[in-house]
PDB file of N, CA and C in Angstrom:
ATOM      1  N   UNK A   1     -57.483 -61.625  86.636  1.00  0.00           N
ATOM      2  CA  UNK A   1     -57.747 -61.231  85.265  1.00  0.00           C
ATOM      3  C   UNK A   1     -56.657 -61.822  84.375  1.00  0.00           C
ATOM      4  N   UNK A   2     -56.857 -62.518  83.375  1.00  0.00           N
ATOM      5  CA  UNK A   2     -56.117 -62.961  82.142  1.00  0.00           C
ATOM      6  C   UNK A   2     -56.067 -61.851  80.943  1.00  0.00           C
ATOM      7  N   UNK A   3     -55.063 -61.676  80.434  1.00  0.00           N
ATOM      8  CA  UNK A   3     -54.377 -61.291  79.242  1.00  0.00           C
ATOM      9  C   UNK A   3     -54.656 -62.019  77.814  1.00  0.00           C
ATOM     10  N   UNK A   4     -54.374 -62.964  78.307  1.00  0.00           N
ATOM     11  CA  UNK A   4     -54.458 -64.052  76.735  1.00  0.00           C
ATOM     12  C   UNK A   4     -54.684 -65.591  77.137  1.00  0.00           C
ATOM     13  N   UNK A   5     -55.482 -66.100  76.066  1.00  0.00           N
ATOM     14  CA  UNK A   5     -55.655 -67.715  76.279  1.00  0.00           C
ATOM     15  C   UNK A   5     -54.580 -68.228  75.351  1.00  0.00           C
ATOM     16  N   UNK A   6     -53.893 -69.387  76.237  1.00  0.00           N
ATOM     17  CA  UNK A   6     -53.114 -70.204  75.145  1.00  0.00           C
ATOM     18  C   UNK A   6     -53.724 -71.489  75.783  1.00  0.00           C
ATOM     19  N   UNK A   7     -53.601 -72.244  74.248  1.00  0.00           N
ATOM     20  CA  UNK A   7     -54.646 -73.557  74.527  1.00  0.00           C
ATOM     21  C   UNK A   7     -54.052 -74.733  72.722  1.00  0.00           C
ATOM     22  N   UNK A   8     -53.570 -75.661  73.516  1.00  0.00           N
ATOM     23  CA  UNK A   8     -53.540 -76.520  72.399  1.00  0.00           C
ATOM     24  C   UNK A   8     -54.810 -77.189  72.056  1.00  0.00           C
ATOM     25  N   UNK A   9     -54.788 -77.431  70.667  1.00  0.00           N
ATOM     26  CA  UNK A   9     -56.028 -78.090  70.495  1.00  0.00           C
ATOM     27  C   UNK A   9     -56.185 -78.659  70.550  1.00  0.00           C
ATOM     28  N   UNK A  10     -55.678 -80.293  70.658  1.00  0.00           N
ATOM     29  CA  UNK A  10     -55.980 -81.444  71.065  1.00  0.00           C
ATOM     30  C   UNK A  10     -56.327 -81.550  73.024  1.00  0.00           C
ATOM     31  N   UNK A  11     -56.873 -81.709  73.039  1.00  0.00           N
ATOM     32  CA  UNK A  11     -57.191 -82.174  74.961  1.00  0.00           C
ATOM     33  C   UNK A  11     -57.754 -83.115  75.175  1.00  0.00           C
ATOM     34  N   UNK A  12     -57.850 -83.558  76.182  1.00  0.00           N
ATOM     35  CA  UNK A  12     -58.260 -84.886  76.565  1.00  0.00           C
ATOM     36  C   UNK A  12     -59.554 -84.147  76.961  1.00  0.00           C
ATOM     37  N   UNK A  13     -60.631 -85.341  76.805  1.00  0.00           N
ATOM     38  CA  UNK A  13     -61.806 -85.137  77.357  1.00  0.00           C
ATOM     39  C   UNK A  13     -62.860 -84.988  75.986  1.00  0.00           C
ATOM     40  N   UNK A  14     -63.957 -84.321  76.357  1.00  0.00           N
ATOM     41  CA  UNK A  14     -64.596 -83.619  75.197  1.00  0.00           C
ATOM     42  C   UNK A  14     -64.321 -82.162  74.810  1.00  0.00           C
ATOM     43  N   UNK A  15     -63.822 -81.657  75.242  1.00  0.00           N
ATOM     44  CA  UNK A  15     -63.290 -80.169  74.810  1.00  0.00           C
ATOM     45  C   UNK A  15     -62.422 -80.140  73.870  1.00  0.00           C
ATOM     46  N   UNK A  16     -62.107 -79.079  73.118  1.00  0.00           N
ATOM     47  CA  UNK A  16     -61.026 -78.838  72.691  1.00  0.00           C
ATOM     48  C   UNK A  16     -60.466 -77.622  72.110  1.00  0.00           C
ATOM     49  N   UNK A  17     -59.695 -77.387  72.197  1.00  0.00           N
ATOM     50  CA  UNK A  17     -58.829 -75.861  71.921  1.00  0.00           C
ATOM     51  C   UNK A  17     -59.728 -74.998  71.406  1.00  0.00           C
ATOM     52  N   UNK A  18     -60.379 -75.434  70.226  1.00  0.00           N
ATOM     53  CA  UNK A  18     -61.480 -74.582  69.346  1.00  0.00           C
ATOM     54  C   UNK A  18     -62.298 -74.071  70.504  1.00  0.00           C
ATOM     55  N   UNK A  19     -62.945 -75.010  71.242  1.00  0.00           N
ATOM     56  CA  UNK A  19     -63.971 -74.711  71.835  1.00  0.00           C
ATOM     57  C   UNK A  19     -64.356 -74.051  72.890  1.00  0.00           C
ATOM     58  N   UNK A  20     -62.699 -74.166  73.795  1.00  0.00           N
ATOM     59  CA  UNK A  20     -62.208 -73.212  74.748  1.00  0.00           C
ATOM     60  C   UNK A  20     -62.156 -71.277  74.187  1.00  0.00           C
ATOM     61  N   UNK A  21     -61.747 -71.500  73.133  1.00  0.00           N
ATOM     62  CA  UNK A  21     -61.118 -70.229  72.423  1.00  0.00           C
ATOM     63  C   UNK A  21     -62.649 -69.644  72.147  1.00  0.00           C
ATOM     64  N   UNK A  22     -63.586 -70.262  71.077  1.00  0.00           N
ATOM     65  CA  UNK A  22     -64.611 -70.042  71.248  1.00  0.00           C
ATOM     66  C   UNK A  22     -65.838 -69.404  72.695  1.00  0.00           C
ATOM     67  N   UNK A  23     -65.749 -70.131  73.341  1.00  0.00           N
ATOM     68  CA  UNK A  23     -66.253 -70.113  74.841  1.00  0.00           C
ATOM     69  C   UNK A  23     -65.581 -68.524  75.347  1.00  0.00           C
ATOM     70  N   UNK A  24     -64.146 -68.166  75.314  1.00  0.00           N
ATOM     71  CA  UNK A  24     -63.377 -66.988  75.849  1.00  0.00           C
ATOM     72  C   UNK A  24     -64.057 -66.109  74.623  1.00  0.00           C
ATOM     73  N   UNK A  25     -64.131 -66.455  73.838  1.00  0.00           N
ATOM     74  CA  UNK A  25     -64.562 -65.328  72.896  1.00  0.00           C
ATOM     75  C   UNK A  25     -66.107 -64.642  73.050  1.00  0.00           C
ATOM     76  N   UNK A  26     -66.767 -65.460  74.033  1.00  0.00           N
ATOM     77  CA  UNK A  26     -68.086 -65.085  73.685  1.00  0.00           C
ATOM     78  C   UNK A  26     -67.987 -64.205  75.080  1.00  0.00           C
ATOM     79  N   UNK A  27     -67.130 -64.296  75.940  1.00  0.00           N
ATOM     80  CA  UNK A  27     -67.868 -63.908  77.096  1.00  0.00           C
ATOM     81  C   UNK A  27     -66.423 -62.134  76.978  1.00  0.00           C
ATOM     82  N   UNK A  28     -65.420 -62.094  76.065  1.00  0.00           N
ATOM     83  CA  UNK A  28     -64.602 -61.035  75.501  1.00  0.00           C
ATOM     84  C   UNK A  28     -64.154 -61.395  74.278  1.00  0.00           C
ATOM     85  N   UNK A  29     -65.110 -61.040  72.958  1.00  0.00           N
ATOM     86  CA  UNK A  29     -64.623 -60.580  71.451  1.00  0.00           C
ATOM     87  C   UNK A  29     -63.336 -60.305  70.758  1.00  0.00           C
ATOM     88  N   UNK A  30     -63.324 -59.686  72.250  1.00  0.00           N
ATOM     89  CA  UNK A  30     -61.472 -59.056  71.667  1.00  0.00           C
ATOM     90  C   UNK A  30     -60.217 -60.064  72.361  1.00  0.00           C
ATOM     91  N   UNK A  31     -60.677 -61.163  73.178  1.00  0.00           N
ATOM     92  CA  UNK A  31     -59.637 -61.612  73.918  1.00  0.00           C
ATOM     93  C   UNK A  31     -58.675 -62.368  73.224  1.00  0.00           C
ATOM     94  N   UNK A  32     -57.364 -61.824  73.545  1.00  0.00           N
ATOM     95  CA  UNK A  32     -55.958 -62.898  72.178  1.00  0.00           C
ATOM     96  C   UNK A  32     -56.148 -64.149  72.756  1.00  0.00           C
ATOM     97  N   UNK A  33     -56.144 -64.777  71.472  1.00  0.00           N
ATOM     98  CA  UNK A  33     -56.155 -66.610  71.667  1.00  0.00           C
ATOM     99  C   UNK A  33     -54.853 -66.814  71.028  1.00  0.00           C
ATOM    100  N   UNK A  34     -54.264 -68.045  71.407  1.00  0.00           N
ATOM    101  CA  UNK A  34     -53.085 -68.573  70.730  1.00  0.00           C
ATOM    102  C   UNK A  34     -53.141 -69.875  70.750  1.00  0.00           C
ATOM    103  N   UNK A  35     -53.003 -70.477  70.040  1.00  0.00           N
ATOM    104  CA  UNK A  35     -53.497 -71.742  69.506  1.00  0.00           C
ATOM    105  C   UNK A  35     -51.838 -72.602  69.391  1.00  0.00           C
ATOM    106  N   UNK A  36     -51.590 -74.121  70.172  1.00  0.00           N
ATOM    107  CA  UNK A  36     -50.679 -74.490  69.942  1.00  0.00           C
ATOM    108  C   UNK A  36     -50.982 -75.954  69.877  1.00  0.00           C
ATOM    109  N   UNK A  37     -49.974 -76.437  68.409  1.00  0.00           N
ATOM    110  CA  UNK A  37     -50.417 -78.133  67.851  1.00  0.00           C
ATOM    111  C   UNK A  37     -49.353 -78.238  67.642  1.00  0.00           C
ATOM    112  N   UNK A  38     -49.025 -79.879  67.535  1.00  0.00           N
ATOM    113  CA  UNK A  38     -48.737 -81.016  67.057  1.00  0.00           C
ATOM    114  C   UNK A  38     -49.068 -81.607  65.964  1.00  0.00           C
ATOM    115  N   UNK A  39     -50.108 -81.057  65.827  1.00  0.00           N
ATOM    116  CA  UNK A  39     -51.412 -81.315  64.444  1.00  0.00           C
ATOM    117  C   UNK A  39     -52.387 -80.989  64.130  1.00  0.00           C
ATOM    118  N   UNK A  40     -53.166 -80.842  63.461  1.00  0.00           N
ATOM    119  CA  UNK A  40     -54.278 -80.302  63.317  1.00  0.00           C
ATOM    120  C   UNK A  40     -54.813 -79.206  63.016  1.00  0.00           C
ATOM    121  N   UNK A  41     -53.383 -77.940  62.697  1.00  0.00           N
ATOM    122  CA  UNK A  41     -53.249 -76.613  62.175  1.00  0.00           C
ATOM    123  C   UNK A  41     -53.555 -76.386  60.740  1.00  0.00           C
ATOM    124  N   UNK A  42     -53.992 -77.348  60.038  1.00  0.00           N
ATOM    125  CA  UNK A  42     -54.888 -76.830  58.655  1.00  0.00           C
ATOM    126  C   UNK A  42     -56.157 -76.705  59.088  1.00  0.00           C
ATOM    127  N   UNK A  43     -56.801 -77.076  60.415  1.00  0.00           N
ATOM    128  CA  UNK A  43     -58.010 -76.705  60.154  1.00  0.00           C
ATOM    129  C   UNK A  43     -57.971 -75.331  61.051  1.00  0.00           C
ATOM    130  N   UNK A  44     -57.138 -74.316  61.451  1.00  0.00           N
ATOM    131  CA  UNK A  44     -57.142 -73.302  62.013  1.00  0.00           C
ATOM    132  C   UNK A  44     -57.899 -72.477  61.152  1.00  0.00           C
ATOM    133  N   UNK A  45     -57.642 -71.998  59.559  1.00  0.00           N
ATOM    134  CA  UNK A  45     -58.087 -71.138  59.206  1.00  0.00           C
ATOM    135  C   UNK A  45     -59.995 -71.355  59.397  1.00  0.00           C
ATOM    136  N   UNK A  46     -60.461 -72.781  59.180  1.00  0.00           N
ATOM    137  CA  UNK A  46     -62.187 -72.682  59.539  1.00  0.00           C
ATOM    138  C   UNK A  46     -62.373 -72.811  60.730  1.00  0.00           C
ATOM    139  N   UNK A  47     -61.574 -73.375  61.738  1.00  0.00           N
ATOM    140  CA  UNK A  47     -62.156 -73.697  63.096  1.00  0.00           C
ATOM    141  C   UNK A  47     -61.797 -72.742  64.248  1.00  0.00           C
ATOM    142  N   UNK A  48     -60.610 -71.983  63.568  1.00  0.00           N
ATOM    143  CA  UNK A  48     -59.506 -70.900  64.691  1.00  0.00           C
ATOM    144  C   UNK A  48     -60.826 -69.305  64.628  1.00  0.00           C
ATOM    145  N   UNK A  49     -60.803 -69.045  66.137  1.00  0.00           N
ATOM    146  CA  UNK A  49     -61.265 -67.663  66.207  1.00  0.00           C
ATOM    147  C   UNK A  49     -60.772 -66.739  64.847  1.00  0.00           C
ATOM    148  N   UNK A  50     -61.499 -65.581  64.627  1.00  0.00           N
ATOM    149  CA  UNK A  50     -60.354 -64.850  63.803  1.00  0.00           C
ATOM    150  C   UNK A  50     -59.696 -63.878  65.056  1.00  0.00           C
ATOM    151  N   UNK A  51     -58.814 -63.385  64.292  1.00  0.00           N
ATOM    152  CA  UNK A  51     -57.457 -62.532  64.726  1.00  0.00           C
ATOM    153  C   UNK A  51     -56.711 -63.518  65.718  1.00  0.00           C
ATOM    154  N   UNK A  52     -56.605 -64.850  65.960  1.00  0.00           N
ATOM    155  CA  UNK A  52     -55.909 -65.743  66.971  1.00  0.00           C
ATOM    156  C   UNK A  52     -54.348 -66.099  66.039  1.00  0.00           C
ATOM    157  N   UNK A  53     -53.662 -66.722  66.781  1.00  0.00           N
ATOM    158  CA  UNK A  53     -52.684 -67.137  66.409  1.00  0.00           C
ATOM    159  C   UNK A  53     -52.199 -68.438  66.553  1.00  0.00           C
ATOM    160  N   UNK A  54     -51.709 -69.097  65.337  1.00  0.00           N
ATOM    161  CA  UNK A  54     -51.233 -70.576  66.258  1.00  0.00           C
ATOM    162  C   UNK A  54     -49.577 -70.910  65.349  1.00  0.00           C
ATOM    163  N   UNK A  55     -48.981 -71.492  66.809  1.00  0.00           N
ATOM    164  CA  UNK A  55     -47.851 -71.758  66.940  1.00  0.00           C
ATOM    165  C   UNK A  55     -47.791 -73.736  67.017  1.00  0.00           C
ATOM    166  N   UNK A  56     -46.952 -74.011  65.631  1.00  0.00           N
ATOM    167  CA  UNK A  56     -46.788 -75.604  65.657  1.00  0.00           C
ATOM    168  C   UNK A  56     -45.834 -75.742  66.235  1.00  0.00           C
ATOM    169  N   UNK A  57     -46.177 -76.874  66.910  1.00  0.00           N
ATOM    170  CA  UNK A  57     -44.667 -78.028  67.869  1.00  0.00           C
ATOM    171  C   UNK A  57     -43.982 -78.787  66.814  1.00  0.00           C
ATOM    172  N   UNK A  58     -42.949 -78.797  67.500  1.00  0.00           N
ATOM    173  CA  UNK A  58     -41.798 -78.259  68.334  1.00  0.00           C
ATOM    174  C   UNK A  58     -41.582 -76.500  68.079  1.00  0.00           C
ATOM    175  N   UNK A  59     -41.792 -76.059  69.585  1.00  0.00           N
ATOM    176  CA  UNK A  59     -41.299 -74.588  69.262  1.00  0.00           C
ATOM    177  C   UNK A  59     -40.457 -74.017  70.702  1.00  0.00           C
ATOM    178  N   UNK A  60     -39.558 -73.373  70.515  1.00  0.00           N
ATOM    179  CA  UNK A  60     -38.884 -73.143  71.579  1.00  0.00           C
ATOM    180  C   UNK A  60     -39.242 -72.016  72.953  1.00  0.00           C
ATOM    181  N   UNK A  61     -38.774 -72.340  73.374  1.00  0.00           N
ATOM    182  CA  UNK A  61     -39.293 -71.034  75.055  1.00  0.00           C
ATOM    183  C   UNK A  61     -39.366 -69.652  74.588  1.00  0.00           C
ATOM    184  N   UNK A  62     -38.251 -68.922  73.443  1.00  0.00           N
ATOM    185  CA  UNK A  62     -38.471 -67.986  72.940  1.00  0.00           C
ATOM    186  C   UNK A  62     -39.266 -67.887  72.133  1.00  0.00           C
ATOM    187  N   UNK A  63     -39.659 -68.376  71.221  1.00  0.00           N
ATOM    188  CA  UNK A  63     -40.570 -68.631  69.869  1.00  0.00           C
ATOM    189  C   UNK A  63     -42.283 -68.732  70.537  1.00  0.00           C
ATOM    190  N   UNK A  64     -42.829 -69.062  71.818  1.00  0.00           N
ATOM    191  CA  UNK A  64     -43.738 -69.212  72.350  1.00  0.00           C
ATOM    192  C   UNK A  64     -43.551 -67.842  73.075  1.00  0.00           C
ATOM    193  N   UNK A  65     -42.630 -67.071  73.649  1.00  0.00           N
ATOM    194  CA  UNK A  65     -42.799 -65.570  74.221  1.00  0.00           C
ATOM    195  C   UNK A  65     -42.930 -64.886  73.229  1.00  0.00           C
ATOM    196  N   UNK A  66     -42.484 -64.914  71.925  1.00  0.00           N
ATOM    197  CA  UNK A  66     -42.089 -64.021  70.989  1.00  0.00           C
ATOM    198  C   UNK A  66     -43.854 -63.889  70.295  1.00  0.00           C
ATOM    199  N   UNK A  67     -44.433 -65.175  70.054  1.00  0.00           N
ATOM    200  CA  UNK A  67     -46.071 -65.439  69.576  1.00  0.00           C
ATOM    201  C   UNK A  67     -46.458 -64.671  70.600  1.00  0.00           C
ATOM    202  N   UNK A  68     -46.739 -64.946  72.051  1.00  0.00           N
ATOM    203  CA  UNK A  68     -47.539 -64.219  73.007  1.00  0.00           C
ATOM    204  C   UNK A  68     -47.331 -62.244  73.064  1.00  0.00           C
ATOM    205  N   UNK A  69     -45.979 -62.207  73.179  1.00  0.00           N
ATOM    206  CA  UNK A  69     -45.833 -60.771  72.933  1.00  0.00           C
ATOM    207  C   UNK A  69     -46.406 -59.959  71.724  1.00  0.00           C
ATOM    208  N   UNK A  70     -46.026 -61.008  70.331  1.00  0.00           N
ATOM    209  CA  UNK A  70     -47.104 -60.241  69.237  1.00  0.00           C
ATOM    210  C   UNK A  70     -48.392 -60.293  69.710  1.00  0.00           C
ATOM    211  N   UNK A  71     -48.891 -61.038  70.027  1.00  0.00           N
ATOM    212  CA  UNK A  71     -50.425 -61.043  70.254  1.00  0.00           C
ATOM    213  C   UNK A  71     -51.108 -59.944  71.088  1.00  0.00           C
ATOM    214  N   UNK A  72     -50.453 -59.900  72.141  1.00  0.00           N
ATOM    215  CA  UNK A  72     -50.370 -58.851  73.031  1.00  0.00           C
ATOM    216  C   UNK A  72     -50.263 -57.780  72.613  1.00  0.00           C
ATOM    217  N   UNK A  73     -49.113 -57.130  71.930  1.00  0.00           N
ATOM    218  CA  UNK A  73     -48.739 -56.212  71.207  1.00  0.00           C
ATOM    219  C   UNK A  73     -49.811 -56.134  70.124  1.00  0.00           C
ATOM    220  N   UNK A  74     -50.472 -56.553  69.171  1.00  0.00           N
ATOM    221  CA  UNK A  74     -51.388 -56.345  68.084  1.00  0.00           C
ATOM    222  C   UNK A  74     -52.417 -55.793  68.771  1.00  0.00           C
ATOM    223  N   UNK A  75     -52.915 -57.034  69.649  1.00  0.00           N
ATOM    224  CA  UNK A  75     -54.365 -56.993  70.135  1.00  0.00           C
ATOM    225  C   UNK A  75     -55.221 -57.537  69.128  1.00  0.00           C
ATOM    226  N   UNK A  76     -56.250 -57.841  69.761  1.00  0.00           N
ATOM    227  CA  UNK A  76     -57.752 -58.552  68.423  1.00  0.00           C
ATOM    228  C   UNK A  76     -58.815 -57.446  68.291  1.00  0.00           C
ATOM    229  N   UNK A  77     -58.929 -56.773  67.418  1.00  0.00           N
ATOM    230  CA  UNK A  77     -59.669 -55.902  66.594  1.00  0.00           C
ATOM    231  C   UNK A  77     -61.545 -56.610  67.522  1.00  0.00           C
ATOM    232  N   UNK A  78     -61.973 -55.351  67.790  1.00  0.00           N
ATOM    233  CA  UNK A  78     -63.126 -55.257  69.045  1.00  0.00           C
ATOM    234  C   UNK A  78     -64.367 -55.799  67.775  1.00  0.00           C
TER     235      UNK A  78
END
């Protein structure tokens, strides 16, 4: 059992972060997503689940526990 998805949005292949996050969302509504870029974080507010979170690169080992623990800690509204 997983806790939370973290997923950058760029990936190789045809997938991508959106679509992963999307996909976890359909099969649990409430599941925390966390979203991590390099680029492409203006289109979070139309393309990002709601209640998800995203964290831009460069970010440090704490700054990536500190995102996951809020997320955790909030939770995503059912």
């Amino acid at each position: 059992k997983y806790s939370a998805l973290v997923t950058d949005i760029r990936l190789l292949g045809r997938l991508d972060g959106w679509r992963v996050a999307r996909g976890a969302r359909e099969i649990d509504p409430s599941f925390p997503v966390l979203y991590i870029t390099g680029g492409g974080g203006d289109e979070w507010p139309t393309r990002g689940v709601p209640d998800s979170v995203l964290l831009n690169k460069p970010f440090s080992p704490d700054e990536l526990v500190a995102a996951i623990a809020k997320l955790l800690k909030n939770g995503a509204p059912a």
